[in-house]
């Protein structure tokens, strides 16, 4: 139990809750199916929230596919194997004979039950979110391989919501020719963000990134 709690980065207040999380219906009547139902809903909500914030400029279809890849049984099974969850599950004799501790469905469902159990035990959705981020995102699975630069992301976002496109202009140049520092302003309507860099392009990207952050976009 202690080793498992270290692996999921959460220490249960009520050890009985953790035991129920790990109990398959073949073991006894007080099993984890209800917690699995709860955990499935919480997992979907939190992963959706993370994807929405990180890829707000992406189309719904892209976000749906990404969420599906993260919350499907195959990925749950992979994570369960990574934390060696099979060592901790309570199974009935028949399931043990059938090597139930290695079944994809049992391991995936038990992981969902643990997520539900953490919520019930902590009564804090942020605590559950931290565990999910650690288990599901520590391999940087949400990195966008075709990552776009801040200027492109900003332009796509503004076009999507029919907001005036940004205007970039050099506000200042300081230093000798070989070590100049450019200050660029990014103006969207009446709002301005500043960026500094060793060249105009770098300064524009920094100004665009600050504009994205002001809009509440993280990438």
Short mmCIF file of C-alpha atoms in Angstrom, two decimals:
data_model
loop_
_atom_site.label_atom_id
_atom_site.label_comp_id
_atom_site.label_asym_id
_atom_site.label_seq_id
_atom_site.Cartn_x
_atom_site.Cartn_y
_atom_site.Cartn_z
CA UNK A 1 0.00 0.00 0.00
CA UNK A 2 2.79 2.44 0.90
CA UNK A 3 4.65 1.73 -2.33
CA UNK A 4 1.51 2.23 -4.41
CA UNK A 5 0.76 5.54 -2.72
CA UNK A 6 4.30 6.72 -3.53
CA UNK A 7 3.77 5.74 -7.17
CA UNK A 8 0.53 7.70 -7.48
CA UNK A 9 1.88 10.63 -5.42
CA UNK A 10 -1.09 10.57 -3.05
CA UNK A 11 -1.40 9.32 0.53
CA UNK A 12 -4.91 8.22 1.46
CA UNK A 13 -6.39 9.56 4.69
CA UNK A 14 -8.75 6.60 4.88
CA UNK A 15 -6.89 3.41 4.01
CA UNK A 16 -10.26 1.64 3.76
CA UNK A 17 -11.09 3.77 0.70
CA UNK A 18 -7.87 2.70 -0.99
CA UNK A 19 -8.64 -0.94 -0.23
CA UNK A 20 -12.08 -0.61 -1.87
CA UNK A 21 -10.42 1.02 -4.91
CA UNK A 22 -8.27 -2.08 -5.29
CA UNK A 23 -11.03 -4.64 -4.69
CA UNK A 24 -12.46 -6.46 -7.70
CA UNK A 25 -16.05 -7.70 -7.56
CA UNK A 26 -14.77 -11.30 -7.59
CA UNK A 27 -13.21 -10.72 -4.15
CA UNK A 28 -16.25 -9.55 -2.17
CA UNK A 29 -19.42 -7.43 -2.32
CA UNK A 30 -17.69 -4.24 -1.20
CA UNK A 31 -15.91 -3.72 -4.54
CA UNK A 32 -14.71 -0.82 -6.69
CA UNK A 33 -17.30 -0.56 -9.50
CA UNK A 34 -18.97 2.61 -8.19
CA UNK A 35 -15.61 4.26 -7.67
CA UNK A 36 -14.66 3.24 -11.20
CA UNK A 37 -17.77 5.02 -12.51
CA UNK A 38 -16.87 8.16 -10.54
CA UNK A 39 -13.22 8.05 -11.57
CA UNK A 40 -14.08 7.67 -15.25
CA UNK A 41 -16.19 10.87 -15.15
CA UNK A 42 -13.55 12.85 -13.23
CA UNK A 43 -10.75 11.70 -15.53
CA UNK A 44 -12.68 12.76 -18.64
CA UNK A 45 -13.49 16.16 -17.13
CA UNK A 46 -9.93 16.95 -16.03
CA UNK A 47 -8.27 15.75 -19.24
CA UNK A 48 -10.81 17.76 -21.26
CA UNK A 49 -10.04 20.85 -19.17
CA UNK A 50 -6.28 20.46 -19.66
CA UNK A 51 -6.60 19.93 -23.42
CA UNK A 52 -8.99 22.86 -23.77
CA UNK A 53 -6.56 25.23 -22.05
CA UNK A 54 -3.49 23.95 -23.90
CA UNK A 55 -4.98 23.67 -27.38
CA UNK A 56 -7.69 26.31 -27.41
CA UNK A 57 -6.79 27.31 -30.97
CA UNK A 58 -7.27 23.74 -32.24
CA UNK A 59 -10.48 22.38 -33.75
CA UNK A 60 -12.89 20.31 -31.66
CA UNK A 61 -12.11 17.13 -33.63
CA UNK A 62 -8.41 17.38 -32.78
CA UNK A 63 -9.13 17.87 -29.08
CA UNK A 64 -11.62 14.97 -29.07
CA UNK A 65 -9.06 12.60 -30.62
CA UNK A 66 -6.37 13.69 -28.19
CA UNK A 67 -8.67 13.16 -25.21
CA UNK A 68 -9.66 9.73 -26.52
CA UNK A 69 -5.99 8.72 -26.80
CA UNK A 70 -5.41 9.71 -23.18
CA UNK A 71 -8.49 8.21 -21.50
CA UNK A 72 -9.02 5.03 -23.52
CA UNK A 73 -8.56 1.60 -21.92
CA UNK A 74 -5.32 0.99 -23.79
CA UNK A 75 -3.63 4.04 -22.24
CA UNK A 76 -5.13 3.34 -18.80
CA UNK A 77 -3.75 -0.20 -19.01
CA UNK A 78 -0.30 1.15 -19.96
CA UNK A 79 -0.26 3.53 -16.97
CA UNK A 80 -1.51 0.78 -14.64
CA UNK A 81 1.35 -1.45 -15.81
CA UNK A 82 3.87 1.37 -15.29
CA UNK A 83 2.91 1.64 -11.62
CA UNK A 84 2.70 -2.18 -11.30
CA UNK A 85 -0.93 -1.99 -10.21
CA UNK A 86 -1.33 -5.75 -10.72
CA UNK A 87 0.58 -6.34 -7.46
CA UNK A 88 -2.04 -4.60 -5.34
CA UNK A 89 -5.43 -5.76 -6.67
CA UNK A 90 -7.70 -7.95 -4.50
CA UNK A 91 -9.13 -10.75 -6.66
CA UNK A 92 -11.23 -13.84 -6.05
CA UNK A 93 -9.65 -17.26 -6.49
CA UNK A 94 -11.22 -17.83 -9.91
CA UNK A 95 -9.88 -14.54 -11.26
CA UNK A 96 -6.45 -15.30 -9.83
CA UNK A 97 -6.42 -18.65 -11.65
CA UNK A 98 -7.40 -16.81 -14.85
CA UNK A 99 -4.56 -14.29 -14.26
CA UNK A 100 -7.07 -11.48 -13.81
CA UNK A 101 -4.38 -9.22 -12.35
CA UNK A 102 -2.94 -8.93 -15.87
CA UNK A 103 -6.21 -8.31 -17.72
CA UNK A 104 -6.43 -4.99 -19.52
CA UNK A 105 -10.01 -4.30 -18.40
CA UNK A 106 -9.37 -5.05 -14.71
CA UNK A 107 -6.22 -2.92 -14.53
CA UNK A 108 -7.79 -0.01 -16.42
CA UNK A 109 -10.94 -0.10 -14.29
CA UNK A 110 -8.93 -0.25 -11.06
CA UNK A 111 -6.95 2.83 -12.10
CA UNK A 112 -10.23 4.69 -12.69
CA UNK A 113 -11.44 3.55 -9.27
CA UNK A 114 -8.28 4.97 -7.68
CA UNK A 115 -8.98 8.35 -9.31
CA UNK A 116 -12.52 8.25 -7.91
CA UNK A 117 -11.17 7.18 -4.53
CA UNK A 118 -8.69 10.07 -4.37
CA UNK A 119 -11.54 12.52 -4.96
CA UNK A 120 -13.69 10.98 -2.20
CA UNK A 121 -10.75 10.79 0.18
CA UNK A 122 -9.40 14.31 -0.42
CA UNK A 123 -12.67 16.09 -1.30
CA UNK A 124 -10.49 18.31 -3.47
CA UNK A 125 -10.68 18.32 -7.27
CA UNK A 126 -7.28 20.08 -7.51
CA UNK A 127 -5.65 17.19 -5.64
CA UNK A 128 -7.12 14.72 -8.15
CA UNK A 129 -5.98 16.93 -11.03
CA UNK A 130 -2.40 16.89 -9.71
CA UNK A 131 -2.44 13.08 -9.58
CA UNK A 132 -3.89 12.82 -13.10
CA UNK A 133 -1.28 15.24 -14.45
CA UNK A 134 1.47 13.21 -12.81
CA UNK A 135 0.21 9.84 -14.05
CA UNK A 136 -1.02 10.81 -17.50
CA UNK A 137 1.18 13.72 -18.55
CA UNK A 138 4.61 13.06 -17.04
CA UNK A 139 5.75 11.55 -20.36
CA UNK A 140 4.93 14.87 -22.06
CA UNK A 141 2.16 13.16 -24.00
CA UNK A 142 0.46 16.48 -24.62
CA UNK A 143 3.38 17.97 -26.52
CA UNK A 144 2.19 19.12 -29.92
CA UNK A 145 4.70 17.68 -32.42
CA UNK A 146 3.74 20.28 -35.00
CA UNK A 147 3.94 23.09 -32.49
CA UNK A 148 3.32 26.48 -34.02
CA UNK A 149 5.08 29.65 -33.05
CA UNK A 150 3.31 32.24 -30.86
CA UNK A 151 2.68 34.65 -33.75
CA UNK A 152 0.87 31.97 -35.76
CA UNK A 153 -1.14 30.78 -32.76
CA UNK A 154 -2.16 34.36 -31.94
CA UNK A 155 -3.21 35.08 -35.51
CA UNK A 156 -5.29 31.87 -35.75
CA UNK A 157 -6.99 32.60 -32.45
CA UNK A 158 -7.87 36.19 -33.42
CA UNK A 159 -9.16 35.07 -36.82
CA UNK A 160 -11.30 32.38 -35.21
CA UNK A 161 -13.02 34.90 -32.93
CA UNK A 162 -13.10 37.69 -35.55
CA UNK A 163 -10.84 40.01 -33.56
CA UNK A 164 -8.62 42.57 -35.30
CA UNK A 165 -5.26 41.07 -36.26
CA UNK A 166 -2.15 42.27 -34.38
CA UNK A 167 0.16 44.99 -35.63
CA UNK A 168 3.86 44.71 -34.86
CA UNK A 169 6.21 47.66 -34.91
CA UNK A 170 9.70 48.38 -33.65
CA UNK A 171 9.51 50.63 -30.63
CA UNK A 172 13.22 50.86 -29.90
CA UNK A 173 16.68 49.63 -30.91
CA UNK A 174 19.62 49.81 -28.53
CA UNK A 175 23.24 48.78 -28.67
CA UNK A 176 25.97 48.42 -31.28
CA UNK A 177 25.24 46.78 -34.63
CA UNK A 178 26.53 43.33 -33.60
CA UNK A 179 24.73 43.34 -30.23
CA UNK A 180 21.51 45.28 -30.83
CA UNK A 181 18.45 44.70 -28.65
CA UNK A 182 15.10 45.21 -30.37
CA UNK A 183 11.95 46.22 -28.52
CA UNK A 184 8.80 45.39 -30.46
CA UNK A 185 5.21 46.28 -29.64
CA UNK A 186 2.33 43.96 -30.50
CA UNK A 187 -0.87 45.98 -30.71
CA UNK A 188 -4.34 44.35 -30.72
CA UNK A 189 -7.02 47.01 -30.80
CA UNK A 190 -5.86 49.31 -27.97
CA UNK A 191 -3.92 46.69 -26.00
CA UNK A 192 -0.15 46.52 -26.31
CA UNK A 193 2.41 43.91 -25.25
CA UNK A 194 6.18 44.32 -25.48
CA UNK A 195 8.88 41.91 -26.53
CA UNK A 196 12.66 42.24 -26.46
CA UNK A 197 15.12 40.19 -28.50
CA UNK A 198 18.41 40.15 -30.39
CA UNK A 199 16.49 40.53 -33.64
CA UNK A 200 13.10 41.79 -34.79
CA UNK A 201 11.65 38.28 -35.29
CA UNK A 202 12.57 37.10 -31.78
CA UNK A 203 11.14 40.26 -30.22
CA UNK A 204 7.86 39.82 -32.17
CA UNK A 205 7.51 36.22 -30.95
CA UNK A 206 7.98 37.28 -27.32
CA UNK A 207 5.43 40.10 -27.71
CA UNK A 208 2.97 37.62 -29.30
CA UNK A 209 3.52 35.13 -26.46
CA UNK A 210 2.72 37.83 -23.89
CA UNK A 211 -0.44 38.70 -25.83
CA UNK A 212 -1.51 35.05 -25.73
CA UNK A 213 -0.96 34.92 -21.97
CA UNK A 214 -3.04 38.08 -21.54
CA UNK A 215 -5.83 36.33 -23.46
CA UNK A 216 -5.57 33.41 -21.02
CA UNK A 217 -4.01 31.01 -23.53
CA UNK A 218 -1.25 28.60 -22.46
CA UNK A 219 0.75 26.49 -24.89
#
